[in-house]
Amino acid sequence: MSFPQHRPRRLRSTKAIRRLTAEHRLSAPDLILPAFIREGLTEPVAISSMPGVVQHSTETLKRAAAEAVGRGVGGIMLFGIPAERDATGSAGLDPNGVLNRAIADVRAEVGDDLVVMSDVCLDEFTDHGHCGVLAADGTVDNDATLELYGQMAVAQADAGAHVLGPSGMMDGQVAVIRQALDAAGHQETAVLAYAAKYASAFYGPFREAVDSQLTGDRRTYQMDAANRREALLEVELDLEEGADMVMVKPAMSYLDIVADVAAMSPVPVAAYQISGEYAMIEAAAANGWIDRRRAIEESVLGIKRAGAQMILTYWASELAVWLKESE
Ligand code: PBG
């Protein structure tokens, strides 16, 4: 018998055989496009740390949503940037607030052809930038915040969101939101829980994207990067509380968590390739240091391979076109 006995290279020899034997494949319906709408804009505004991503006006947001439908993208996740902020984030609860109006506008544009999702969190709406309201001692008050999340969720469901994404990492948030939705007759509105969300430096560009007022960090409510087992606890709690889907966030520095959650979750698993992950690849590509398209495709495929069946990525619409080309 000749040496070597095993030649794995046989299955790598042509593009066709690589395609045939690929274990994982991305497709457009896996992808969810996060999008920002800023109150009062007539023209979109560029986000300098996220080249290619903008704060949308109503018109350009509707166009981006329609484009996503045309490209076969699975969903859109909406974030709102209000003109006025206050201590309790009341613009987030206002049915006429920027996010709730955007949900209605996008829903009117896409109907049921795209899953319309929205962020249930106060950080874009508070003047201190935290994800909840503050207690007298300056800490984020978990239970007082839950009350507001319940109302915010109902306002978003009233506006027409198919799926709500609570991202504030308050204990009990999924249960309170589920209860509030059911009490308001929104039994059909689903919850995609940001179950294992870590305090991360890679959220940096998002702070510019939403004009965040935050000083300091979110380490008293978002998870510690050192912890792996704790992610399973967070997922189990959210499932008990009624989550329909669970998310791990960020993605690239947390692929072990994505794999762990995928192994145990009975419900669909999402991962969020966040703003800093986007910015790193765009910056390196702009410098000519990496091949932009290959790096994007590889990064998103890696998240899928780790076990996420749905991926939130700012490249969703562009990537959908490439995926169609390579079909
Ligand atoms: C909170 C929220 C954040 C992101 C999504 N939802 C910011 C944070 O937790 O600090 C970050 C997304 C990204 O960085 O792309 N509303």
PDB file of N, CA, C and O in Angstrom, residues 48-117:
ATOM      1  N   SER A  48     -19.069  56.946  10.900  1.00  0.00           N
ATOM      2  CA  SER A  48     -17.675  56.912  10.420  1.00  0.00           C
ATOM      3  C   SER A  48     -16.945  55.635  10.815  1.00  0.00           C
ATOM      4  O   SER A  48     -16.109  55.139  10.073  1.00  0.00           O
ATOM      5  N   SER A  49     -17.289  55.068  11.976  1.00  0.00           N
ATOM      6  CA  SER A  49     -16.602  53.857  12.414  1.00  0.00           C
ATOM      7  C   SER A  49     -17.203  52.582  11.804  1.00  0.00           C
ATOM      8  O   SER A  49     -16.713  51.486  12.058  1.00  0.00           O
ATOM      9  N   MET A  50     -18.247  52.760  11.024  1.00  0.00           N
ATOM     10  CA  MET A  50     -18.870  51.617  10.332  1.00  0.00           C
ATOM     11  C   MET A  50     -19.090  51.979   8.865  1.00  0.00           C
ATOM     12  O   MET A  50     -20.226  52.188   8.426  1.00  0.00           O
ATOM     13  N   PRO A  51     -17.998  52.048   8.093  1.00  0.00           N
ATOM     14  CA  PRO A  51     -18.125  52.493   6.703  1.00  0.00           C
ATOM     15  C   PRO A  51     -19.145  51.635   5.946  1.00  0.00           C
ATOM     16  O   PRO A  51     -19.078  50.413   6.015  1.00  0.00           O
ATOM     17  N   GLY A  52     -20.088  52.301   5.286  1.00  0.00           N
ATOM     18  CA  GLY A  52     -21.113  51.565   4.548  1.00  0.00           C
ATOM     19  C   GLY A  52     -22.412  51.425   5.321  1.00  0.00           C
ATOM     20  O   GLY A  52     -23.440  51.061   4.748  1.00  0.00           O
ATOM     21  N   VAL A  53     -22.383  51.696   6.632  1.00  0.00           N
ATOM     22  CA  VAL A  53     -23.600  51.635   7.442  1.00  0.00           C
ATOM     23  C   VAL A  53     -24.030  53.068   7.747  1.00  0.00           C
ATOM     24  O   VAL A  53     -23.174  53.934   7.957  1.00  0.00           O
ATOM     25  N   VAL A  54     -25.342  53.310   7.756  1.00  0.00           N
ATOM     26  CA  VAL A  54     -25.829  54.674   7.980  1.00  0.00           C
ATOM     27  C   VAL A  54     -26.903  54.702   9.061  1.00  0.00           C
ATOM     28  O   VAL A  54     -27.487  53.683   9.400  1.00  0.00           O
ATOM     29  N   GLN A  55     -27.137  55.913   9.555  1.00  0.00           N
ATOM     30  CA  GLN A  55     -28.366  56.196  10.284  1.00  0.00           C
ATOM     31  C   GLN A  55     -29.385  56.562   9.215  1.00  0.00           C
ATOM     32  O   GLN A  55     -29.177  57.501   8.451  1.00  0.00           O
ATOM     33  N   HIS A  56     -30.450  55.790   9.147  1.00  0.00           N
ATOM     34  CA  HIS A  56     -31.408  55.981   8.067  1.00  0.00           C
ATOM     35  C   HIS A  56     -32.411  57.089   8.349  1.00  0.00           C
ATOM     36  O   HIS A  56     -32.762  57.354   9.503  1.00  0.00           O
ATOM     37  N   SER A  57     -32.920  57.659   7.264  1.00  0.00           N
ATOM     38  CA  SER A  57     -34.164  58.423   7.315  1.00  0.00           C
ATOM     39  C   SER A  57     -35.288  57.404   7.088  1.00  0.00           C
ATOM     40  O   SER A  57     -35.017  56.246   6.736  1.00  0.00           O
ATOM     41  N   THR A  58     -36.516  57.846   7.273  1.00  0.00           N
ATOM     42  CA  THR A  58     -37.636  56.920   7.059  1.00  0.00           C
ATOM     43  C   THR A  58     -37.600  56.347   5.645  1.00  0.00           C
ATOM     44  O   THR A  58     -37.763  55.141   5.441  1.00  0.00           O
ATOM     45  N   GLU A  59     -37.360  57.233   4.679  1.00  0.00           N
ATOM     46  CA  GLU A  59     -37.367  56.788   3.280  1.00  0.00           C
ATOM     47  C   GLU A  59     -36.282  55.760   2.998  1.00  0.00           C
ATOM     48  O   GLU A  59     -36.532  54.727   2.366  1.00  0.00           O
ATOM     49  N   THR A  60     -35.059  56.058   3.438  1.00  0.00           N
ATOM     50  CA  THR A  60     -33.973  55.125   3.104  1.00  0.00           C
ATOM     51  C   THR A  60     -34.107  53.830   3.895  1.00  0.00           C
ATOM     52  O   THR A  60     -33.699  52.767   3.422  1.00  0.00           O
ATOM     53  N   LEU A  61     -34.701  53.896   5.088  1.00  0.00           N
ATOM     54  CA  LEU A  61     -34.930  52.653   5.835  1.00  0.00           C
ATOM     55  C   LEU A  61     -35.917  51.758   5.083  1.00  0.00           C
ATOM     56  O   LEU A  61     -35.704  50.548   4.948  1.00  0.00           O
ATOM     57  N   LYS A  62     -36.977  52.369   4.587  1.00  0.00           N
ATOM     58  CA  LYS A  62     -37.971  51.575   3.844  1.00  0.00           C
ATOM     59  C   LYS A  62     -37.333  50.959   2.606  1.00  0.00           C
ATOM     60  O   LYS A  62     -37.578  49.807   2.263  1.00  0.00           O
ATOM     61  N   ARG A  63     -36.460  51.738   1.961  1.00  0.00           N
ATOM     62  CA  ARG A  63     -35.779  51.226   0.769  1.00  0.00           C
ATOM     63  C   ARG A  63     -34.845  50.063   1.128  1.00  0.00           C
ATOM     64  O   ARG A  63     -34.781  49.064   0.427  1.00  0.00           O
ATOM     65  N   ALA A  64     -34.128  50.223   2.244  1.00  0.00           N
ATOM     66  CA  ALA A  64     -33.212  49.146   2.661  1.00  0.00           C
ATOM     67  C   ALA A  64     -33.995  47.872   2.995  1.00  0.00           C
ATOM     68  O   ALA A  64     -33.550  46.756   2.693  1.00  0.00           O
ATOM     69  N   ALA A  65     -35.164  48.043   3.598  1.00  0.00           N
ATOM     70  CA  ALA A  65     -35.990  46.881   3.937  1.00  0.00           C
ATOM     71  C   ALA A  65     -36.503  46.207   2.669  1.00  0.00           C
ATOM     72  O   ALA A  65     -36.472  44.967   2.556  1.00  0.00           O
ATOM     73  N   ALA A  66     -36.948  47.013   1.712  1.00  0.00           N
ATOM     74  CA  ALA A  66     -37.439  46.446   0.454  1.00  0.00           C
ATOM     75  C   ALA A  66     -36.308  45.735  -0.289  1.00  0.00           C
ATOM     76  O   ALA A  66     -36.502  44.661  -0.874  1.00  0.00           O
ATOM     77  N   GLU A  67     -35.120  46.332  -0.244  1.00  0.00           N
ATOM     78  CA  GLU A  67     -33.957  45.708  -0.890  1.00  0.00           C
ATOM     79  C   GLU A  67     -33.648  44.359  -0.223  1.00  0.00           C
ATOM     80  O   GLU A  67     -33.351  43.371  -0.905  1.00  0.00           O
ATOM     81  N   ALA A  68     -33.735  44.315   1.092  1.00  0.00           N
ATOM     82  CA  ALA A  68     -33.474  43.063   1.812  1.00  0.00           C
ATOM     83  C   ALA A  68     -34.468  41.986   1.388  1.00  0.00           C
ATOM     84  O   ALA A  68     -34.103  40.825   1.186  1.00  0.00           O
ATOM     85  N   VAL A  69     -35.728  42.373   1.229  1.00  0.00           N
ATOM     86  CA  VAL A  69     -36.742  41.415   0.756  1.00  0.00           C
ATOM     87  C   VAL A  69     -36.344  40.882  -0.616  1.00  0.00           C
ATOM     88  O   VAL A  69     -36.326  39.668  -0.849  1.00  0.00           O
ATOM     89  N   GLY A  70     -35.982  41.801  -1.492  1.00  0.00           N
ATOM     90  CA  GLY A  70     -35.610  41.416  -2.861  1.00  0.00           C
ATOM     91  C   GLY A  70     -34.425  40.476  -2.912  1.00  0.00           C
ATOM     92  O   GLY A  70     -34.294  39.665  -3.838  1.00  0.00           O
ATOM     93  N   ARG A  71     -33.575  40.583  -1.926  1.00  0.00           N
ATOM     94  CA  ARG A  71     -32.368  39.759  -1.910  1.00  0.00           C
ATOM     95  C   ARG A  71     -32.549  38.475  -1.102  1.00  0.00           C
ATOM     96  O   ARG A  71     -31.601  37.713  -0.932  1.00  0.00           O
ATOM     97  N   GLY A  72     -33.729  38.275  -0.550  1.00  0.00           N
ATOM     98  CA  GLY A  72     -34.003  37.036   0.157  1.00  0.00           C
ATOM     99  C   GLY A  72     -33.496  36.981   1.585  1.00  0.00           C
ATOM    100  O   GLY A  72     -33.461  35.915   2.199  1.00  0.00           O
ATOM    101  N   VAL A  73     -33.119  38.142   2.132  1.00  0.00           N
ATOM    102  CA  VAL A  73     -32.647  38.206   3.525  1.00  0.00           C
ATOM    103  C   VAL A  73     -33.781  37.771   4.468  1.00  0.00           C
ATOM    104  O   VAL A  73     -34.962  37.999   4.182  1.00  0.00           O
ATOM    105  N   GLY A  74     -33.410  37.155   5.592  1.00  0.00           N
ATOM    106  CA  GLY A  74     -34.421  36.586   6.483  1.00  0.00           C
ATOM    107  C   GLY A  74     -35.154  37.582   7.353  1.00  0.00           C
ATOM    108  O   GLY A  74     -36.351  37.422   7.613  1.00  0.00           O
ATOM    109  N   GLY A  75     -34.445  38.595   7.835  1.00  0.00           N
ATOM    110  CA  GLY A  75     -35.087  39.509   8.771  1.00  0.00           C
ATOM    111  C   GLY A  75     -34.351  40.836   8.867  1.00  0.00           C
ATOM    112  O   GLY A  75     -33.260  41.013   8.308  1.00  0.00           O
ATOM    113  N   ILE A  76     -34.978  41.763   9.591  1.00  0.00           N
ATOM    114  CA  ILE A  76     -34.351  43.065   9.850  1.00  0.00           C
ATOM    115  C   ILE A  76     -34.526  43.358  11.338  1.00  0.00           C
ATOM    116  O   ILE A  76     -35.573  43.039  11.913  1.00  0.00           O
ATOM    117  N   MET A  77     -33.501  43.882  11.973  1.00  0.00           N
ATOM    118  CA  MET A  77     -33.559  44.232  13.405  1.00  0.00           C
ATOM    119  C   MET A  77     -33.408  45.744  13.516  1.00  0.00           C
ATOM    120  O   MET A  77     -32.373  46.301  13.142  1.00  0.00           O
ATOM    121  N   LEU A  78     -34.437  46.400  14.034  1.00  0.00           N
ATOM    122  CA  LEU A  78     -34.464  47.870  14.022  1.00  0.00           C
ATOM    123  C   LEU A  78     -34.024  48.482  15.353  1.00  0.00           C
ATOM    124  O   LEU A  78     -34.433  48.023  16.434  1.00  0.00           O
ATOM    125  N   PHE A  79     -33.224  49.533  15.241  1.00  0.00           N
ATOM    126  CA  PHE A  79     -32.787  50.335  16.389  1.00  0.00           C
ATOM    127  C   PHE A  79     -33.161  51.793  16.106  1.00  0.00           C
ATOM    128  O   PHE A  79     -32.967  52.273  14.989  1.00  0.00           O
ATOM    129  N   GLY A  80     -33.656  52.492  17.116  1.00  0.00           N
ATOM    130  CA  GLY A  80     -34.059  53.877  16.919  1.00  0.00           C
ATOM    131  C   GLY A  80     -33.190  54.857  17.691  1.00  0.00           C
ATOM    132  O   GLY A  80     -32.739  54.558  18.795  1.00  0.00           O
ATOM    133  N   ILE A  81     -32.971  56.024  17.086  1.00  0.00           N
ATOM    134  CA  ILE A  81     -32.210  57.090  17.740  1.00  0.00           C
ATOM    135  C   ILE A  81     -33.131  58.303  17.848  1.00  0.00           C
ATOM    136  O   ILE A  81     -33.451  58.940  16.843  1.00  0.00           O
ATOM    137  N   PRO A  82     -33.583  58.605  19.075  1.00  0.00           N
ATOM    138  CA  PRO A  82     -34.576  59.667  19.247  1.00  0.00           C
ATOM    139  C   PRO A  82     -33.935  61.057  19.228  1.00  0.00           C
ATOM    140  O   PRO A  82     -32.719  61.194  19.436  1.00  0.00           O
ATOM    141  N   ALA A  83     -34.752  62.068  19.000  1.00  0.00           N
ATOM    142  CA  ALA A  83     -34.259  63.447  19.036  1.00  0.00           C
ATOM    143  C   ALA A  83     -34.057  63.901  20.482  1.00  0.00           C
ATOM    144  O   ALA A  83     -33.163  64.680  20.782  1.00  0.00           O
ATOM    145  N   GLU A  84     -34.916  63.415  21.370  1.00  0.00           N
ATOM    146  CA  GLU A  84     -34.851  63.835  22.785  1.00  0.00           C
ATOM    147  C   GLU A  84     -34.705  62.617  23.679  1.00  0.00           C
ATOM    148  O   GLU A  84     -35.348  61.607  23.456  1.00  0.00           O
ATOM    149  N   ARG A  85     -33.873  62.773  24.698  1.00  0.00           N
ATOM    150  CA  ARG A  85     -33.696  61.677  25.661  1.00  0.00           C
ATOM    151  C   ARG A  85     -34.044  62.160  27.059  1.00  0.00           C
ATOM    152  O   ARG A  85     -33.952  63.352  27.351  1.00  0.00           O
ATOM    153  N   ASP A  86     -34.420  61.214  27.921  1.00  0.00           N
ATOM    154  CA  ASP A  86     -34.633  61.569  29.321  1.00  0.00           C
ATOM    155  C   ASP A  86     -34.181  60.426  30.224  1.00  0.00           C
ATOM    156  O   ASP A  86     -33.680  59.407  29.731  1.00  0.00           O
ATOM    157  N   ALA A  87     -34.381  60.599  31.521  1.00  0.00           N
ATOM    158  CA  ALA A  87     -33.825  59.640  32.487  1.00  0.00           C
ATOM    159  C   ALA A  87     -34.461  58.265  32.377  1.00  0.00           C
ATOM    160  O   ALA A  87     -33.833  57.250  32.690  1.00  0.00           O
ATOM    161  N   THR A  88     -35.728  58.209  31.920  1.00  0.00           N
ATOM    162  CA  THR A  88     -36.423  56.922  31.874  1.00  0.00           C
ATOM    163  C   THR A  88     -36.605  56.394  30.450  1.00  0.00           C
ATOM    164  O   THR A  88     -37.246  55.367  30.246  1.00  0.00           O
ATOM    165  N   GLY A  89     -36.073  57.110  29.472  1.00  0.00           N
ATOM    166  CA  GLY A  89     -36.162  56.604  28.091  1.00  0.00           C
ATOM    167  C   GLY A  89     -37.572  56.615  27.544  1.00  0.00           C
ATOM    168  O   GLY A  89     -37.955  55.727  26.767  1.00  0.00           O
ATOM    169  N   SER A  90     -38.353  57.650  27.907  1.00  0.00           N
ATOM    170  CA  SER A  90     -39.785  57.604  27.578  1.00  0.00           C
ATOM    171  C   SER A  90     -40.057  57.604  26.072  1.00  0.00           C
ATOM    172  O   SER A  90     -41.099  57.083  25.637  1.00  0.00           O
ATOM    173  N   ALA A  91     -39.148  58.105  25.267  1.00  0.00           N
ATOM    174  CA  ALA A  91     -39.366  58.091  23.805  1.00  0.00           C
ATOM    175  C   ALA A  91     -39.425  56.661  23.257  1.00  0.00           C
ATOM    176  O   ALA A  91     -39.975  56.422  22.182  1.00  0.00           O
ATOM    177  N   GLY A  92     -38.864  55.728  24.012  1.00  0.00           N
ATOM    178  CA  GLY A  92     -38.923  54.338  23.575  1.00  0.00           C
ATOM    179  C   GLY A  92     -40.286  53.702  23.770  1.00  0.00           C
ATOM    180  O   GLY A  92     -40.619  52.718  23.118  1.00  0.00           O
ATOM    181  N   LEU A  93     -41.047  54.277  24.687  1.00  0.00           N
ATOM    182  CA  LEU A  93     -42.372  53.723  24.990  1.00  0.00           C
ATOM    183  C   LEU A  93     -43.486  54.427  24.224  1.00  0.00           C
ATOM    184  O   LEU A  93     -44.590  53.901  24.100  1.00  0.00           O
ATOM    185  N   ASP A  94     -43.183  55.610  23.736  1.00  0.00           N
ATOM    186  CA  ASP A  94     -44.156  56.438  23.027  1.00  0.00           C
ATOM    187  C   ASP A  94     -44.530  55.779  21.691  1.00  0.00           C
ATOM    188  O   ASP A  94     -43.658  55.522  20.869  1.00  0.00           O
ATOM    189  N   PRO A  95     -45.826  55.527  21.482  1.00  0.00           N
ATOM    190  CA  PRO A  95     -46.228  54.918  20.199  1.00  0.00           C
ATOM    191  C   PRO A  95     -45.794  55.753  18.996  1.00  0.00           C
ATOM    192  O   PRO A  95     -45.623  55.220  17.898  1.00  0.00           O
ATOM    193  N   ASN A  96     -45.602  57.063  19.232  1.00  0.00           N
ATOM    194  CA  ASN A  96     -45.136  57.929  18.152  1.00  0.00           C
ATOM    195  C   ASN A  96     -43.634  58.119  18.144  1.00  0.00           C
ATOM    196  O   ASN A  96     -43.109  58.933  17.391  1.00  0.00           O
ATOM    197  N   GLY A  97     -42.943  57.406  19.013  1.00  0.00           N
ATOM    198  CA  GLY A  97     -41.487  57.496  19.062  1.00  0.00           C
ATOM    199  C   GLY A  97     -40.859  56.958  17.786  1.00  0.00           C
ATOM    200  O   GLY A  97     -41.484  56.208  17.036  1.00  0.00           O
ATOM    201  N   VAL A  98     -39.603  57.332  17.582  1.00  0.00           N
ATOM    202  CA  VAL A  98     -38.934  57.035  16.304  1.00  0.00           C
ATOM    203  C   VAL A  98     -38.906  55.545  15.989  1.00  0.00           C
ATOM    204  O   VAL A  98     -39.134  55.133  14.848  1.00  0.00           O
ATOM    205  N   LEU A  99     -38.650  54.727  16.991  1.00  0.00           N
ATOM    206  CA  LEU A  99     -38.536  53.291  16.714  1.00  0.00           C
ATOM    207  C   LEU A  99     -39.903  52.686  16.403  1.00  0.00           C
ATOM    208  O   LEU A  99     -40.054  51.914  15.445  1.00  0.00           O
ATOM    209  N   ASN A 100     -40.902  53.067  17.192  1.00  0.00           N
ATOM    210  CA  ASN A 100     -42.225  52.486  16.966  1.00  0.00           C
ATOM    211  C   ASN A 100     -42.806  52.901  15.622  1.00  0.00           C
ATOM    212  O   ASN A 100     -43.433  52.104  14.921  1.00  0.00           O
ATOM    213  N   ARG A 101     -42.542  54.135  15.225  1.00  0.00           N
ATOM    214  CA  ARG A 101     -43.006  54.556  13.896  1.00  0.00           C
ATOM    215  C   ARG A 101     -42.266  53.819  12.800  1.00  0.00           C
ATOM    216  O   ARG A 101     -42.845  53.442  11.771  1.00  0.00           O
ATOM    217  N   ALA A 102     -40.979  53.614  13.017  1.00  0.00           N
ATOM    218  CA  ALA A 102     -40.189  52.899  12.004  1.00  0.00           C
ATOM    219  C   ALA A 102     -40.670  51.458  11.846  1.00  0.00           C
ATOM    220  O   ALA A 102     -40.725  50.922  10.734  1.00  0.00           O
ATOM    221  N   ILE A 103     -41.016  50.828  12.977  1.00  0.00           N
ATOM    222  CA  ILE A 103     -41.527  49.452  12.904  1.00  0.00           C
ATOM    223  C   ILE A 103     -42.773  49.429  12.011  1.00  0.00           C
ATOM    224  O   ILE A 103     -42.899  48.598  11.106  1.00  0.00           O
ATOM    225  N   ALA A 104     -43.681  50.378  12.265  1.00  0.00           N
ATOM    226  CA  ALA A 104     -44.919  50.425  11.481  1.00  0.00           C
ATOM    227  C   ALA A 104     -44.625  50.693  10.004  1.00  0.00           C
ATOM    228  O   ALA A 104     -45.212  50.065   9.112  1.00  0.00           O
ATOM    229  N   ASP A 105     -43.701  51.620   9.750  1.00  0.00           N
ATOM    230  CA  ASP A 105     -43.356  51.950   8.361  1.00  0.00           C
ATOM    231  C   ASP A 105     -42.741  50.755   7.639  1.00  0.00           C
ATOM    232  O   ASP A 105     -43.073  50.455   6.494  1.00  0.00           O
ATOM    233  N   VAL A 106     -41.821  50.083   8.315  1.00  0.00           N
ATOM    234  CA  VAL A 106     -41.154  48.943   7.675  1.00  0.00           C
ATOM    235  C   VAL A 106     -42.153  47.812   7.466  1.00  0.00           C
ATOM    236  O   VAL A 106     -42.199  47.175   6.412  1.00  0.00           O
ATOM    237  N   ARG A 107     -42.996  47.600   8.449  1.00  0.00           N
ATOM    238  CA  ARG A 107     -43.988  46.534   8.341  1.00  0.00           C
ATOM    239  C   ARG A 107     -44.934  46.810   7.177  1.00  0.00           C
ATOM    240  O   ARG A 107     -45.304  45.903   6.416  1.00  0.00           O
ATOM    241  N   ALA A 108     -45.312  48.097   7.014  1.00  0.00           N
ATOM    242  CA  ALA A 108     -46.192  48.447   5.893  1.00  0.00           C
ATOM    243  C   ALA A 108     -45.477  48.192   4.567  1.00  0.00           C
ATOM    244  O   ALA A 108     -46.097  47.802   3.573  1.00  0.00           O
ATOM    245  N   GLU A 109     -44.186  48.381   4.565  1.00  0.00           N
ATOM    246  CA  GLU A 109     -43.388  48.208   3.338  1.00  0.00           C
ATOM    247  C   GLU A 109     -43.231  46.727   2.977  1.00  0.00           C
ATOM    248  O   GLU A 109     -43.332  46.350   1.827  1.00  0.00           O
ATOM    249  N   VAL A 110     -42.945  45.901   3.976  1.00  0.00           N
ATOM    250  CA  VAL A 110     -42.567  44.506   3.680  1.00  0.00           C
ATOM    251  C   VAL A 110     -43.652  43.487   4.010  1.00  0.00           C
ATOM    252  O   VAL A 110     -43.523  42.316   3.609  1.00  0.00           O
ATOM    253  N   GLY A 111     -44.683  43.886   4.736  1.00  0.00           N
ATOM    254  CA  GLY A 111     -45.727  42.921   5.099  1.00  0.00           C
ATOM    255  C   GLY A 111     -45.143  41.769   5.886  1.00  0.00           C
ATOM    256  O   GLY A 111     -44.450  41.971   6.884  1.00  0.00           O
ATOM    257  N   ASP A 112     -45.412  40.557   5.405  1.00  0.00           N
ATOM    258  CA  ASP A 112     -44.862  39.379   6.075  1.00  0.00           C
ATOM    259  C   ASP A 112     -43.717  38.760   5.278  1.00  0.00           C
ATOM    260  O   ASP A 112     -43.336  37.615   5.522  1.00  0.00           O
ATOM    261  N   ASP A 113     -43.166  39.507   4.312  1.00  0.00           N
ATOM    262  CA  ASP A 113     -42.102  38.942   3.469  1.00  0.00           C
ATOM    263  C   ASP A 113     -40.730  39.004   4.119  1.00  0.00           C
ATOM    264  O   ASP A 113     -39.765  38.417   3.618  1.00  0.00           O
ATOM    265  N   LEU A 114     -40.632  39.759   5.190  1.00  0.00           N
ATOM    266  CA  LEU A 114     -39.372  39.889   5.919  1.00  0.00           C
ATOM    267  C   LEU A 114     -39.769  39.887   7.392  1.00  0.00           C
ATOM    268  O   LEU A 114     -40.767  40.513   7.756  1.00  0.00           O
ATOM    269  N   VAL A 115     -38.998  39.197   8.222  1.00  0.00           N
ATOM    270  CA  VAL A 115     -39.334  39.182   9.648  1.00  0.00           C
ATOM    271  C   VAL A 115     -38.860  40.497  10.268  1.00  0.00           C
ATOM    272  O   VAL A 115     -37.666  40.812  10.240  1.00  0.00           O
ATOM    273  N   VAL A 116     -39.812  41.266  10.761  1.00  0.00           N
ATOM    274  CA  VAL A 116     -39.493  42.584  11.328  1.00  0.00           C
ATOM    275  C   VAL A 116     -39.257  42.428  12.832  1.00  0.00           C
ATOM    276  O   VAL A 116     -40.143  41.998  13.574  1.00  0.00           O
ATOM    277  N   MET A 117     -38.033  42.776  13.234  1.00  0.00           N
ATOM    278  CA  MET A 117     -37.619  42.621  14.626  1.00  0.00           C
ATOM    279  C   MET A 117     -37.247  43.988  15.184  1.00  0.00           C
ATOM    280  O   MET A 117     -36.817  44.872  14.440  1.00  0.00           O
TER     281      MET A 117
END
